[in-house]
Amino acid sequence: VGRVTSASVLRSDGSTDYFGSWQDATEAARRDLVELEYDYGPHLLPVQSQPARGMWRYSGLLPLTSEQIRYPVVVGGTPLVNSVRLQATSGMAHLLVKDETRGPTGSMKDRATALVLEHGLRNGADTVTCASSGNIATSLAVGAAACGIRAVVFVPASVGLAKLTLMLLSKATVFKVTEGYEAAFTLSNRAASHYGWLNRNTGINPMTIEAKKTVGLEIWEQLGHQVPDVVVVPVGDGPTLCGVAKAFRELVACGAATRQPRLIGVQAAGCQPLKVAWETGQLPRATATNTIADGIAVAAPVSAPQVLRDIRQSGGAFVSVTDAEMLEAIRTLAENAGLVAEPAGAAGYAGVGAAVRSGLLDSGERTVVLLTGTGLKIPNALQPVTTAREISASVEDLARELGTDA
Ligand SMILES: Cc1ncc(COP(=O)(O)O)c(C=O)c1O
């Protein structure tokens, strides 16, 4: 098990402060970002013979003491899909898809939920809160219910019905906030301070990046301890991308890798503040979002300094994709690779095409794309181009429909 040796706070003006513990750093951070450092070395890496245990396989690089894991839901250990059909369709001979739809609530958010609640269980938390466009709150509601911890979640009033239903099914206390996600985020943070609740919020709780890091560690292990050339990641607030970046940084620090992959962040054309900031050096003022991809519709990303730093350090880039491109990506993934994605989840795959077209990605590069969320929770975003025909149960009817002899 790794020892957290220091925690740093990356201030929004780009400066960094260092602290002896992540608790002190979190206290001092307010809305700035806390990052943890470990006593890096090969001793933190999992050994081959260890049983898989999902994301807990990487406990050495997580801020955990060696106690038995208490979180009761299985998370992590998702497949790295090698689809020959998808490779042919995309023209990317070495494309792999990290299928994060396999978590308990079908999104990569389940990893961060697991680590936050593991800490909650160890510290006797009775209530946990978050703000969310949908997936984080669904994940937290389901995970907290399994732990016997109360979840109080704040979502935009426009939240999708299936996600909301899952939150309510898990008996979470759900508040729909009229003014939308950013206001829900502020309210959730204020409620956490006021009531002393455990705060799972993105960009506030350093556990979210630590947990998301495990996806990068899995990719490295699934590739036979190799680093891919490029990882393509849908970006809303940014911790998913920051987690992947930190995974490969720490593999280098542990002596397990000699380089990091280039990171390509994918935003929605209708909400691309980080792409604009990357291009112009200035984060634009938050404006109304205009995309079906609710998971990446974050107009005022709190993790902006960290995401921009990580993209820059990796030699990567941002691209944006339209709603139509995401819908097309959803169809392509379903038709070719047995993968069912939601719009934000498919944004990464759509971004692969955009990156190739703009010369940011070479079709021969070993590329891993993160598929971050399942389409099963947003059935109205699955827009097939074919329809079902109703027939009577007779071979003659069937033959007529198929245009064959009976
Ligand atoms: C499906 C999906 N993909 C990607 C993201 C973006 O994650 P992040 O906010 O860490 O950038 C989200 C966040 O809600 C999401 O739900």
Short mmCIF file of C-alpha atoms and ligand atoms in Angstrom, two decimals:
data_model
loop_
_atom_site.label_atom_id
_atom_site.label_comp_id
_atom_site.label_asym_id
_atom_site.label_seq_id
_atom_site.Cartn_x
_atom_site.Cartn_y
_atom_site.Cartn_z
CA VAL A 1 0.00 0.00 0.00
CA GLY A 2 1.34 3.42 -0.97
CA ARG A 3 1.89 6.24 1.44
CA VAL A 4 0.65 9.67 0.42
CA THR A 5 3.74 11.79 0.99
CA SER A 6 2.35 15.19 0.08
CA ALA A 7 -0.65 16.92 -1.35
CA SER A 8 -0.48 20.02 -3.50
CA VAL A 9 -3.10 22.60 -4.31
CA LEU A 10 -3.04 23.94 -7.86
CA ARG A 11 -4.42 27.48 -7.61
CA SER A 12 -6.51 28.92 -10.42
CA ASP A 13 -3.73 31.48 -11.07
CA GLY A 14 -1.40 28.59 -11.91
CA SER A 15 0.62 28.65 -8.63
CA THR A 16 0.97 25.58 -6.40
CA ASP A 17 0.95 25.21 -2.58
CA TYR A 18 2.17 22.06 -0.81
CA PHE A 19 0.76 20.37 2.30
CA GLY A 20 1.73 17.40 4.49
CA SER A 21 -1.62 15.64 4.21
CA TRP A 22 -4.49 15.63 1.78
CA GLN A 23 -6.90 16.53 4.57
CA ASP A 24 -4.94 19.78 5.24
CA ALA A 25 -4.74 20.46 1.53
CA THR A 26 -8.47 19.92 1.06
CA GLU A 27 -9.18 22.27 3.96
CA ALA A 28 -7.01 24.98 2.42
CA ALA A 29 -8.09 24.42 -1.15
CA ARG A 30 -11.69 25.62 -1.17
CA ARG A 31 -12.33 25.66 -4.91
CA ASP A 32 -8.73 25.02 -5.94
CA LEU A 33 -7.52 21.58 -6.87
CA VAL A 34 -5.77 19.12 -4.59
CA GLU A 35 -3.32 16.54 -5.96
CA LEU A 36 -1.71 13.71 -4.04
CA GLU A 37 1.85 12.45 -4.31
CA TYR A 38 3.09 9.05 -3.13
CA ASP A 39 6.41 7.46 -2.21
CA TYR A 40 6.72 6.26 -5.80
CA GLY A 41 8.51 3.06 -6.71
CA PRO A 42 7.87 -0.45 -8.09
CA HIS A 43 6.53 -1.52 -4.67
CA LEU A 44 3.30 0.37 -5.41
CA LEU A 45 2.48 -1.61 -8.56
CA PRO A 46 0.30 -4.74 -8.52
CA VAL A 47 2.13 -8.04 -8.94
CA GLN A 48 1.11 -10.40 -11.69
CA SER A 49 -0.03 -13.19 -9.38
CA GLN A 50 -2.41 -10.94 -7.43
CA PRO A 51 -6.10 -11.72 -8.02
CA ALA A 52 -7.84 -9.01 -10.07
CA ARG A 53 -10.16 -7.33 -7.49
CA GLY A 54 -11.32 -4.68 -9.97
CA MET A 55 -9.99 -1.19 -9.29
CA TRP A 56 -8.67 -2.21 -5.83
CA ARG A 57 -5.91 -4.05 -7.65
CA TYR A 58 -4.21 -0.63 -7.75
CA SER A 59 -4.60 0.11 -4.02
CA GLY A 60 -0.84 0.74 -3.87
CA LEU A 61 -1.43 3.94 -5.82
CA LEU A 62 -4.59 4.90 -3.95
CA PRO A 63 -4.79 6.82 -0.65
CA LEU A 64 -5.80 3.78 1.39
CA THR A 65 -4.31 2.00 4.36
CA SER A 66 -4.06 -1.78 4.07
CA GLU A 67 -7.42 -2.53 5.71
CA GLN A 68 -9.84 -4.87 3.95
CA ILE A 69 -11.90 -3.02 1.32
CA ARG A 70 -15.42 -2.48 2.67
CA TYR A 71 -17.15 -1.06 -0.40
CA PRO A 72 -19.54 -3.84 -1.39
CA VAL A 73 -20.03 -3.13 -5.11
CA VAL A 74 -17.66 -4.55 -7.76
CA VAL A 75 -16.05 -1.75 -9.80
CA GLY A 76 -13.29 -1.62 -12.42
CA GLY A 77 -11.53 -4.34 -14.36
CA THR A 78 -13.42 -3.30 -17.48
CA PRO A 79 -12.55 -4.77 -20.89
CA LEU A 80 -10.21 -3.21 -23.43
CA VAL A 81 -12.14 -4.07 -26.56
CA ASN A 82 -10.21 -5.04 -29.66
CA SER A 83 -12.86 -4.88 -32.38
CA VAL A 84 -11.59 -5.74 -35.83
CA ARG A 85 -14.81 -4.42 -37.36
CA LEU A 86 -14.45 -1.10 -35.58
CA GLN A 87 -10.81 -0.86 -36.61
CA ALA A 88 -11.83 -1.42 -40.24
CA THR A 89 -14.70 1.06 -40.06
CA SER A 90 -12.62 3.77 -38.41
CA GLY A 91 -9.53 3.13 -40.51
CA MET A 92 -7.54 2.95 -37.26
CA ALA A 93 -5.69 -0.36 -37.35
CA HIS A 94 -4.63 -0.21 -33.69
CA LEU A 95 -7.75 1.28 -32.10
CA LEU A 96 -8.93 -0.14 -28.78
CA VAL A 97 -11.97 0.85 -26.73
CA LYS A 98 -11.87 0.91 -22.94
CA ASP A 99 -15.44 -0.07 -22.15
CA GLU A 100 -16.44 1.83 -19.03
CA THR A 101 -20.11 1.00 -19.54
CA ARG A 102 -19.52 -2.17 -17.51
CA GLY A 103 -19.64 -0.52 -14.09
CA PRO A 104 -22.57 -1.05 -11.72
CA THR A 105 -24.38 2.02 -13.10
CA GLY A 106 -22.78 1.98 -16.53
CA SER A 107 -20.38 4.89 -16.31
CA MET A 108 -16.81 5.63 -15.34
CA LYS A 109 -18.21 7.62 -12.41
CA ASP A 110 -18.58 4.35 -10.51
CA ARG A 111 -14.82 4.32 -9.85
CA ALA A 112 -14.77 7.71 -8.10
CA THR A 113 -17.94 6.84 -6.20
CA ALA A 114 -16.30 3.65 -4.94
CA LEU A 115 -13.21 5.38 -3.54
CA VAL A 116 -15.16 8.25 -1.97
CA LEU A 117 -17.55 5.81 -0.31
CA GLU A 118 -14.73 3.52 0.79
CA HIS A 119 -13.40 6.52 2.71
CA GLY A 120 -16.92 7.28 3.89
CA LEU A 121 -17.31 3.77 5.28
CA ARG A 122 -13.93 3.90 7.02
CA ASN A 123 -14.69 7.31 8.55
CA GLY A 124 -18.30 6.64 9.59
CA ALA A 125 -19.93 9.09 7.14
CA ASP A 126 -23.72 9.09 7.36
CA THR A 127 -24.49 11.39 4.41
CA VAL A 128 -22.76 12.02 1.11
CA THR A 129 -23.57 14.67 -1.48
CA CYS A 130 -22.78 15.64 -5.05
CA ALA A 131 -23.97 17.77 -7.91
CA SER A 132 -24.29 16.06 -11.23
CA SER A 133 -25.64 16.28 -14.74
CA GLY A 134 -26.85 12.70 -14.20
CA ASN A 135 -24.21 9.98 -14.14
CA ILE A 136 -22.37 10.97 -10.95
CA ALA A 137 -25.62 11.26 -8.99
CA THR A 138 -26.89 7.93 -10.34
CA SER A 139 -23.63 6.27 -9.40
CA LEU A 140 -23.54 7.88 -5.96
CA ALA A 141 -27.18 7.06 -5.21
CA VAL A 142 -26.73 3.38 -6.09
CA GLY A 143 -23.34 3.05 -4.36
CA ALA A 144 -24.40 4.88 -1.20
CA ALA A 145 -27.54 2.74 -0.90
CA ALA A 146 -25.34 -0.37 -0.98
CA CYS A 147 -23.28 1.10 1.88
CA GLY A 148 -26.25 2.22 3.99
CA ILE A 149 -25.13 5.85 3.61
CA ARG A 150 -27.69 8.57 2.79
CA ALA A 151 -27.11 10.32 -0.55
CA VAL A 152 -28.34 13.88 -1.11
CA VAL A 153 -27.86 14.75 -4.77
CA PHE A 154 -28.40 17.97 -6.73
CA VAL A 155 -29.15 17.73 -10.45
CA PRO A 156 -30.33 20.13 -13.16
CA ALA A 157 -34.12 20.16 -13.62
CA SER A 158 -33.51 18.82 -17.15
CA VAL A 159 -31.95 15.57 -15.84
CA GLY A 160 -32.77 12.47 -17.92
CA LEU A 161 -35.69 10.33 -16.74
CA ALA A 162 -33.88 6.98 -16.55
CA LYS A 163 -31.01 8.45 -14.54
CA LEU A 164 -33.44 10.19 -12.19
CA THR A 165 -35.45 6.99 -11.79
CA LEU A 166 -32.34 5.06 -10.75
CA MET A 167 -31.48 7.72 -8.16
CA LEU A 168 -34.97 7.53 -6.71
CA LEU A 169 -35.03 3.73 -6.84
CA SER A 170 -31.97 3.78 -4.59
CA LYS A 171 -33.84 6.07 -2.19
CA ALA A 172 -31.49 9.01 -2.68
CA THR A 173 -32.78 12.45 -1.67
CA VAL A 174 -32.86 14.20 -5.04
CA PHE A 175 -33.12 17.95 -5.58
CA LYS A 176 -33.69 19.26 -9.08
CA VAL A 177 -32.09 22.71 -9.22
CA THR A 178 -33.92 25.14 -11.46
CA GLU A 179 -30.83 27.16 -12.49
CA GLY A 180 -28.91 24.12 -13.79
CA TYR A 181 -25.66 22.23 -13.12
CA GLU A 182 -23.36 25.10 -12.08
CA ALA A 183 -25.87 26.33 -9.48
CA ALA A 184 -26.42 22.75 -8.29
CA PHE A 185 -22.66 22.41 -7.83
CA THR A 186 -22.43 25.55 -5.68
CA LEU A 187 -25.44 24.52 -3.61
CA SER A 188 -24.11 21.01 -3.05
CA ASN A 189 -20.75 22.39 -1.83
CA ARG A 190 -22.47 24.83 0.49
CA ALA A 191 -24.72 22.10 1.86
CA ALA A 192 -21.69 19.84 2.44
CA SER A 193 -19.95 22.54 4.49
CA HIS A 194 -23.11 23.53 6.34
CA TYR A 195 -24.23 20.03 7.31
CA GLY A 196 -20.81 18.36 7.48
CA TRP A 197 -21.66 15.88 4.70
CA LEU A 198 -19.07 13.94 2.78
CA ASN A 199 -18.56 15.86 -0.50
CA ARG A 200 -18.00 13.79 -3.66
CA ASN A 201 -17.89 16.77 -5.97
CA THR A 202 -15.70 16.77 -9.02
CA GLY A 203 -12.72 19.08 -8.66
CA ILE A 204 -13.32 19.35 -4.90
CA ASN A 205 -12.68 15.85 -3.61
CA PRO A 206 -9.19 14.66 -4.66
CA MET A 207 -10.41 11.05 -4.47
CA THR A 208 -12.22 11.44 -7.79
CA ILE A 209 -9.01 11.87 -9.78
CA GLU A 210 -7.26 9.18 -7.73
CA ALA A 211 -10.01 6.70 -8.53
CA LYS A 212 -10.23 7.60 -12.21
CA LYS A 213 -6.52 7.01 -12.41
CA THR A 214 -7.21 3.30 -12.15
CA VAL A 215 -8.61 3.30 -15.70
CA GLY A 216 -5.20 4.38 -17.00
CA LEU A 217 -3.42 1.78 -14.86
CA GLU A 218 -5.73 -0.92 -16.24
CA ILE A 219 -5.02 0.16 -19.82
CA TRP A 220 -1.28 -0.12 -19.18
CA GLU A 221 -1.66 -3.57 -17.66
CA GLN A 222 -4.07 -4.79 -20.34
CA LEU A 223 -1.57 -3.73 -23.00
CA GLY A 224 1.03 -5.98 -21.39
CA HIS A 225 2.68 -3.15 -19.45
CA GLN A 226 2.87 -0.94 -22.54
CA VAL A 227 1.87 2.70 -22.92
CA PRO A 228 -0.41 3.48 -25.88
CA ASP A 229 0.51 6.32 -28.24
CA VAL A 230 -2.70 8.24 -27.65
CA VAL A 231 -5.66 8.14 -25.26
CA VAL A 232 -8.84 9.91 -26.37
CA VAL A 233 -11.12 11.10 -23.56
CA PRO A 234 -14.50 12.89 -23.49
CA VAL A 235 -14.10 15.99 -21.30
CA GLY A 236 -16.74 17.79 -19.26
CA ASP A 237 -15.16 19.18 -16.13
CA GLY A 238 -11.92 17.27 -16.70
CA PRO A 239 -11.09 14.86 -13.83
CA THR A 240 -11.46 11.84 -16.10
CA LEU A 241 -8.70 13.15 -18.35
CA CYS A 242 -6.64 14.30 -15.34
CA GLY A 243 -6.97 10.83 -13.84
CA VAL A 244 -5.67 9.19 -17.01
CA ALA A 245 -2.79 11.69 -17.14
CA LYS A 246 -1.89 11.05 -13.50
CA ALA A 247 -1.92 7.28 -14.05
CA PHE A 248 0.78 7.45 -16.71
CA ARG A 249 2.77 10.14 -14.83
CA GLU A 250 2.84 7.84 -11.80
CA LEU A 251 3.80 4.80 -13.87
CA VAL A 252 6.81 6.78 -15.04
CA ALA A 253 7.52 7.87 -11.44
CA CYS A 254 7.34 4.23 -10.34
CA GLY A 255 9.82 3.21 -13.04
CA ALA A 256 7.22 1.14 -14.91
CA ALA A 257 7.07 3.28 -18.05
CA THR A 258 9.39 5.63 -19.86
CA ARG A 259 6.86 7.90 -21.51
CA GLN A 260 3.28 9.13 -21.32
CA PRO A 261 0.64 8.90 -24.05
CA ARG A 262 -0.61 11.97 -25.87
CA LEU A 263 -4.02 12.91 -24.53
CA ILE A 264 -6.77 14.15 -26.82
CA GLY A 265 -9.71 15.74 -25.00
CA VAL A 266 -13.06 15.73 -26.76
CA GLN A 267 -15.68 18.39 -26.07
CA ALA A 268 -19.13 18.98 -27.53
CA ALA A 269 -19.37 21.68 -30.21
CA GLY A 270 -22.24 23.13 -28.14
CA CYS A 271 -20.09 23.43 -24.99
CA GLN A 272 -16.34 23.65 -25.50
CA PRO A 273 -14.84 26.08 -22.97
CA LEU A 274 -11.70 23.98 -22.45
CA LYS A 275 -11.03 23.65 -26.16
CA VAL A 276 -11.42 27.43 -26.52
CA ALA A 277 -9.11 28.02 -23.53
CA TRP A 278 -6.53 25.66 -25.02
CA GLU A 279 -6.65 27.54 -28.33
CA THR A 280 -6.81 31.11 -27.02
CA GLY A 281 -5.23 30.91 -23.56
CA GLN A 282 -8.43 32.32 -22.05
CA LEU A 283 -11.31 30.41 -20.46
CA PRO A 284 -14.46 31.90 -22.00
CA ARG A 285 -17.28 33.27 -19.86
CA ALA A 286 -19.84 30.53 -19.09
CA THR A 287 -22.76 30.60 -21.51
CA ALA A 288 -25.78 28.32 -21.98
CA THR A 289 -24.83 24.87 -23.22
CA ASN A 290 -26.30 23.47 -26.41
CA THR A 291 -25.71 19.72 -26.73
CA ILE A 292 -27.46 16.41 -26.15
CA ALA A 293 -24.31 15.16 -24.36
CA ASP A 294 -25.32 16.14 -20.81
CA GLY A 295 -22.27 14.49 -19.23
CA ILE A 296 -19.84 16.82 -20.97
CA ALA A 297 -22.02 19.94 -20.92
CA VAL A 298 -19.99 21.82 -18.30
CA ALA A 299 -19.85 25.54 -19.08
CA ALA A 300 -17.60 26.54 -16.14
CA PRO A 301 -15.14 23.67 -15.56
CA VAL A 302 -13.55 23.95 -12.10
CA SER A 303 -10.70 21.63 -13.09
CA ALA A 304 -9.66 23.86 -16.02
CA PRO A 305 -6.08 24.66 -14.85
CA GLN A 306 -5.30 21.00 -14.27
CA VAL A 307 -6.84 19.75 -17.53
CA LEU A 308 -5.08 22.37 -19.61
CA ARG A 309 -1.77 21.58 -17.91
CA ASP A 310 -2.22 17.83 -18.50
CA ILE A 311 -3.14 18.23 -22.16
CA ARG A 312 -0.16 20.53 -22.67
CA GLN A 313 2.30 18.28 -20.79
CA SER A 314 1.25 15.26 -22.83
CA GLY A 315 1.72 17.08 -26.13
CA GLY A 316 -1.98 16.51 -26.77
CA ALA A 317 -4.87 18.59 -28.04
CA PHE A 318 -8.60 19.24 -27.87
CA VAL A 319 -11.14 18.54 -30.56
CA SER A 320 -14.87 19.14 -30.58
CA VAL A 321 -17.66 17.04 -32.06
CA THR A 322 -21.22 17.88 -33.03
CA ASP A 323 -24.32 16.16 -31.67
CA ALA A 324 -24.80 14.56 -35.11
CA GLU A 325 -21.28 13.10 -34.94
CA MET A 326 -21.98 11.66 -31.47
CA LEU A 327 -25.22 10.08 -32.67
CA GLU A 328 -23.36 8.59 -35.62
CA ALA A 329 -20.67 7.30 -33.23
CA ILE A 330 -23.35 5.65 -31.08
CA ARG A 331 -24.64 3.82 -34.16
CA THR A 332 -21.17 2.82 -35.33
CA LEU A 333 -20.21 1.42 -31.92
CA ALA A 334 -23.44 -0.58 -31.73
CA GLU A 335 -23.30 -1.85 -35.32
CA ASN A 336 -19.68 -2.92 -35.16
CA ALA A 337 -18.42 -3.51 -31.67
CA GLY A 338 -21.27 -4.61 -29.39
CA LEU A 339 -20.97 -1.36 -27.46
CA VAL A 340 -23.94 0.76 -26.35
CA ALA A 341 -22.95 4.35 -25.59
CA GLU A 342 -24.66 7.53 -24.50
CA PRO A 343 -23.78 10.73 -26.40
CA ALA A 344 -21.10 11.88 -23.92
CA GLY A 345 -19.80 8.32 -23.80
CA ALA A 346 -19.51 8.10 -27.58
CA ALA A 347 -17.89 11.55 -27.86
CA GLY A 348 -14.44 9.95 -27.53
CA TYR A 349 -14.99 7.70 -30.52
CA ALA A 350 -16.47 10.60 -32.51
CA GLY A 351 -13.38 12.59 -31.50
CA VAL A 352 -11.07 9.99 -33.04
CA GLY A 353 -12.45 10.85 -36.49
CA ALA A 354 -12.25 14.58 -35.77
CA ALA A 355 -8.64 14.26 -34.59
CA VAL A 356 -7.58 12.27 -37.67
CA ARG A 357 -9.25 14.80 -39.99
CA SER A 358 -7.48 17.71 -38.30
CA GLY A 359 -4.07 16.00 -38.42
CA LEU A 360 -3.81 15.54 -34.64
CA LEU A 361 -3.92 11.76 -34.81
CA ASP A 362 -2.29 9.38 -37.24
CA SER A 363 -4.37 6.37 -38.29
CA GLY A 364 -1.43 4.04 -37.54
CA GLU A 365 -1.08 5.09 -33.89
CA ARG A 366 -1.97 2.75 -31.07
CA THR A 367 -4.99 4.62 -29.76
CA VAL A 368 -7.21 3.87 -26.79
CA VAL A 369 -10.55 5.61 -26.68
CA LEU A 370 -12.55 5.79 -23.46
CA LEU A 371 -16.21 4.89 -23.76
CA THR A 372 -17.37 6.56 -20.57
CA GLY A 373 -21.11 5.92 -20.29
CA THR A 374 -23.80 3.50 -21.41
CA GLY A 375 -26.67 4.37 -23.72
CA LEU A 376 -29.05 2.16 -21.76
CA LYS A 377 -29.78 5.07 -19.41
CA ILE A 378 -30.64 7.45 -22.27
CA PRO A 379 -32.70 5.35 -24.69
CA ASN A 380 -34.00 8.41 -26.54
CA ALA A 381 -30.43 9.25 -27.59
CA LEU A 382 -30.15 5.93 -29.41
CA GLN A 383 -31.46 6.84 -32.83
CA PRO A 384 -31.43 3.79 -35.09
CA VAL A 385 -32.01 4.29 -38.79
CA THR A 386 -34.05 1.10 -39.23
CA THR A 387 -37.54 0.25 -37.94
CA ALA A 388 -39.21 -2.98 -36.82
CA ARG A 389 -42.00 -4.46 -38.93
CA GLU A 390 -45.00 -6.20 -37.36
CA ILE A 391 -45.99 -9.48 -39.00
CA SER A 392 -48.36 -12.32 -38.23
CA ALA A 393 -46.69 -15.52 -37.06
CA SER A 394 -46.67 -17.22 -40.46
CA VAL A 395 -43.80 -18.29 -42.71
CA GLU A 396 -45.68 -16.80 -45.70
CA ASP A 397 -45.83 -13.38 -44.06
CA LEU A 398 -42.17 -13.59 -43.14
CA ALA A 399 -41.22 -14.56 -46.70
CA ARG A 400 -43.24 -11.69 -48.13
CA GLU A 401 -41.44 -9.23 -45.83
CA LEU A 402 -38.05 -10.72 -46.66
CA GLY A 403 -38.85 -10.82 -50.39
CA THR A 404 -38.09 -14.55 -50.66
CA ASP A 405 -40.04 -17.64 -51.69
CA ALA A 406 -42.25 -19.09 -48.95
C1 LIG B 1 -20.61 9.71 -19.89
C2 LIG B 1 -19.67 10.77 -19.45
N1 LIG B 1 -18.54 10.95 -20.14
C3 LIG B 1 -17.64 11.88 -19.80
C4 LIG B 1 -17.85 12.72 -18.72
C5 LIG B 1 -16.85 13.78 -18.43
O1 LIG B 1 -16.13 13.58 -17.26
P1 LIG B 1 -15.28 14.73 -16.60
O2 LIG B 1 -16.25 15.67 -15.95
O3 LIG B 1 -14.42 14.02 -15.65
O4 LIG B 1 -14.53 15.43 -17.68
C6 LIG B 1 -19.01 12.57 -17.96
C7 LIG B 1 -19.25 13.41 -16.77
O5 LIG B 1 -20.36 13.51 -16.27
C8 LIG B 1 -19.95 11.57 -18.34
O6 LIG B 1 -21.08 11.39 -17.65
#
